[in-house]
Coordinates of C-alpha atoms in Angstrom, one line a residue:
X1 CA -47.5 23.2 -205.8
X2 CA -45.0 20.1 -205.2
X3 CA -42.1 21.1 -203.1
X4 CA -38.9 19.9 -205.4
X5 CA -36.9 17.2 -203.8
X6 CA -33.7 18.2 -202.1
X7 CA -31.1 16.9 -204.2
X8 CA -28.3 14.5 -202.7
X9 CA -25.1 13.6 -204.3
X10 CA -23.5 10.4 -203.4
X11 CA -20.1 9.6 -204.2
X12 CA -17.5 6.6 -204.6
X13 CA -14.2 7.8 -205.0
X14 CA -11.7 6.4 -207.5
X15 CA -9.7 3.6 -205.5
X16 CA -5.9 3.8 -204.5
X17 CA -3.6 0.9 -205.3
X18 CA 0.1 0.1 -204.6
X19 CA 1.7 0.0 -208.3
X20 CA 3.2 -3.6 -207.4
X21 CA -0.9 -5.0 -206.9
X22 CA -1.2 -7.2 -209.8
X23 CA -4.7 -7.4 -209.6
X24 CA -6.8 -4.1 -208.6
X25 CA -10.4 -5.2 -206.8
X26 CA -13.2 -3.6 -208.7
X27 CA -16.5 -4.2 -206.7
X28 CA -19.9 -2.1 -207.3
X29 CA -20.4 0.3 -204.6
X30 CA -23.1 -1.6 -203.0
X31 CA -23.5 0.2 -199.6
X32 CA -23.6 3.3 -201.5
X33 CA -26.5 1.8 -203.8
X34 CA -28.3 0.8 -200.2
X35 CA -28.0 4.5 -199.4
X36 CA -28.9 6.2 -202.4
X37 CA -31.9 3.6 -202.3
X38 CA -32.7 4.3 -198.9
X39 CA -33.0 8.4 -199.8
X40 CA -35.0 8.0 -203.2
X41 CA -37.3 6.1 -201.3
X42 CA -37.6 8.7 -198.7
X43 CA -38.2 11.4 -201.5
X44 CA -34.8 12.7 -202.1
X45 CA -33.5 13.5 -205.4
X46 CA -30.2 11.5 -205.7
X47 CA -27.4 11.8 -208.0
X48 CA -24.7 8.9 -207.5
X49 CA -21.3 9.4 -208.7
X50 CA -19.1 6.1 -209.1
X51 CA -15.5 7.3 -209.3
X52 CA -14.2 3.7 -210.2
X53 CA -17.1 2.3 -212.4
X54 CA -17.5 5.5 -214.6
X55 CA -13.8 5.0 -215.8
X56 CA -12.7 1.5 -215.0
X57 CA -9.9 1.5 -217.7
X58 CA -8.0 4.6 -216.3
X59 CA -5.4 4.9 -213.8
X60 CA -3.4 7.9 -212.7
X61 CA 0.2 7.5 -210.8
X62 CA -0.2 9.1 -207.3
X63 CA 2.2 9.3 -204.2
X64 CA 4.1 6.4 -202.7
X65 CA 4.2 4.5 -205.8
X66 CA 0.6 3.9 -206.1
X67 CA -2.4 4.4 -208.6
X68 CA -5.4 5.9 -208.7
X69 CA -8.2 3.7 -210.7
X70 CA -11.4 5.6 -212.0
X71 CA -12.2 9.3 -212.3
X72 CA -9.7 12.1 -211.2
X73 CA -10.8 14.0 -207.7
X74 CA -11.4 17.0 -210.1
X75 CA -13.6 15.0 -212.6
X76 CA -15.4 13.7 -210.0
X77 CA -16.2 17.0 -208.3
X78 CA -16.8 19.0 -211.8
X79 CA -19.4 15.7 -212.5
X80 CA -21.9 17.1 -209.1
X81 CA -25.1 18.5 -210.4
X82 CA -25.1 22.6 -209.5
X83 CA -28.0 22.1 -207.5
X84 CA -26.8 19.6 -205.0
X85 CA -27.6 20.7 -201.4
X86 CA -26.2 17.6 -199.6
X87 CA -23.0 15.9 -200.4
X88 CA -21.7 12.3 -199.2
X89 CA -18.6 10.4 -199.9
X90 CA -17.7 7.0 -199.0
X91 CA -14.4 6.2 -197.2
X92 CA -13.2 3.2 -198.2
X93 CA -10.2 1.4 -196.5
X94 CA -7.8 3.6 -194.6
X95 CA -5.3 3.1 -197.3
X96 CA -7.4 5.6 -199.9
X97 CA -7.6 8.2 -196.7
X98 CA -5.3 11.0 -198.1
X99 CA -7.1 10.6 -201.7
X100 CA -11.0 10.6 -200.1
X101 CA -9.7 13.8 -197.5
X102 CA -8.3 15.6 -200.4
X103 CA -11.5 15.0 -202.2
X104 CA -13.5 16.2 -199.5
X105 CA -11.4 19.8 -200.2
X106 CA -11.9 20.1 -203.7
X107 CA -15.9 19.5 -203.2
X108 CA -16.1 22.1 -200.2
X109 CA -14.3 24.5 -202.6
X110 CA -16.9 24.2 -205.2
X111 CA -19.8 23.5 -202.8
X112 CA -19.1 25.8 -199.7
X113 CA -22.3 25.8 -198.3
X114 CA -23.4 22.2 -199.1
X115 CA -23.7 19.4 -196.1
X116 CA -21.0 17.4 -196.4
X117 CA -21.4 14.0 -195.2
X118 CA -18.8 10.9 -194.7
X119 CA -19.4 7.0 -194.0
X120 CA -17.6 4.3 -194.8
X121 CA -14.7 2.0 -193.0
X122 CA -12.5 4.7 -192.2
X123 CA -15.1 7.2 -191.0
X124 CA -16.5 4.3 -188.6
X125 CA -13.0 3.5 -187.3
X126 CA -11.2 7.1 -186.8
X127 CA -14.4 9.1 -186.7
X128 CA -12.6 12.0 -185.0
X129 CA -9.5 12.2 -187.6
X130 CA -12.1 11.9 -190.5
X131 CA -13.6 14.9 -189.3
X132 CA -10.7 16.7 -188.0
X133 CA -8.6 16.1 -191.2
X134 CA -11.6 16.6 -193.8
X135 CA -14.1 19.0 -195.2
X136 CA -16.8 16.6 -193.6
X137 CA -19.7 18.4 -191.4
X138 CA -20.7 14.8 -190.3
X139 CA -19.6 11.2 -190.2
X140 CA -22.2 8.5 -190.4
X141 CA -20.6 5.8 -188.4
X142 CA -21.7 1.7 -189.3
X143 CA -24.5 0.9 -191.5
X144 CA -25.6 4.1 -193.0
X145 CA -29.1 3.5 -194.5
X146 CA -31.5 4.8 -191.6
X147 CA -29.0 7.3 -190.3
X148 CA -28.5 8.6 -193.5
X149 CA -32.2 9.2 -194.2
X150 CA -32.6 10.7 -190.7
X151 CA -29.8 13.1 -191.3
X152 CA -31.3 14.6 -194.7
X153 CA -34.7 14.6 -193.6
X154 CA -33.7 17.0 -190.7
X155 CA -31.3 19.1 -192.9
X156 CA -34.5 19.4 -195.0
X157 CA -36.6 20.6 -192.7
X158 CA -33.9 23.0 -191.2
X159 CA -33.7 20.8 -187.5
X160 CA -30.3 19.6 -188.0
X161 CA -28.8 18.8 -184.6
X162 CA -26.4 16.1 -185.2
X163 CA -25.8 15.8 -181.1
X164 CA -29.6 13.9 -181.1
X165 CA -29.2 11.5 -183.9
X166 CA -27.4 8.1 -183.2
X167 CA -24.7 6.8 -185.6
X168 CA -23.5 10.2 -186.0
X169 CA -20.1 11.9 -185.5
X170 CA -19.8 15.8 -185.8
X171 CA -17.6 18.7 -184.8
X172 CA -19.1 21.0 -182.0
X173 CA -18.9 24.6 -181.6
X174 CA -15.8 24.5 -179.9
X175 CA -14.2 22.8 -183.0
X176 CA -14.1 19.2 -180.8
X177 CA -14.9 16.0 -182.7
X178 CA -17.8 14.3 -180.9
X179 CA -18.8 10.6 -181.2
X180 CA -22.5 10.1 -180.5
X181 CA -23.6 6.5 -179.5
X182 CA -23.8 4.2 -182.3
X183 CA -27.3 3.2 -183.8
X184 CA -28.7 -0.3 -183.5
X185 CA -28.1 -2.7 -186.3
X186 CA -31.4 -3.5 -188.5
X187 CA -32.7 -6.6 -188.0
X188 CA -35.4 -6.6 -190.2
X189 CA -33.5 -6.6 -193.3
X190 CA -36.5 -6.9 -195.6
X191 CA -37.4 -3.0 -194.7
X192 CA -34.3 -2.0 -196.1
X193 CA -35.7 -0.4 -199.3
X194 CA -33.7 -2.0 -202.5
X195 CA -30.2 -0.8 -203.6
X196 CA -30.3 1.7 -206.5

């Protein structure tokens, strides 16, 4: 009997924009698409939720005279497949940190036993804060394709020890944030699977 591939859900949260901005920048989540392609190539069943792309014409007022464009955090959380065992959240710019942090808390309530991974610009810039103030288990630093695959493979095998994985940050048994050495950049770009 062929084993069922482990389900991974990758999330691009909705974006937060100051109300005074005349133009909101809507771009495809290319980094997340590359990670999804890499994980699928590695045999994982990957669901991608694009909180912006799935509701481009929707905006909601949020704190500090801003708007959130896209799905609400509740809608994103409800969209996650019930069998997701690993959930990855892309943390964009630091301006969006509070909204992304709050999203991880909602996801954790619905999926208390899932492995929660975060990556992106904010996690890479301030991994300690990202871990200590959110519901993340592991932060992925810098280019995430190879690191995400290694983390997911180790989790699936039951051998996950983030202290041994370059390019990650994690909370140790004493509750301290630990930041590992960065993974070397990929030089052979043709070896990276195509984006999903």
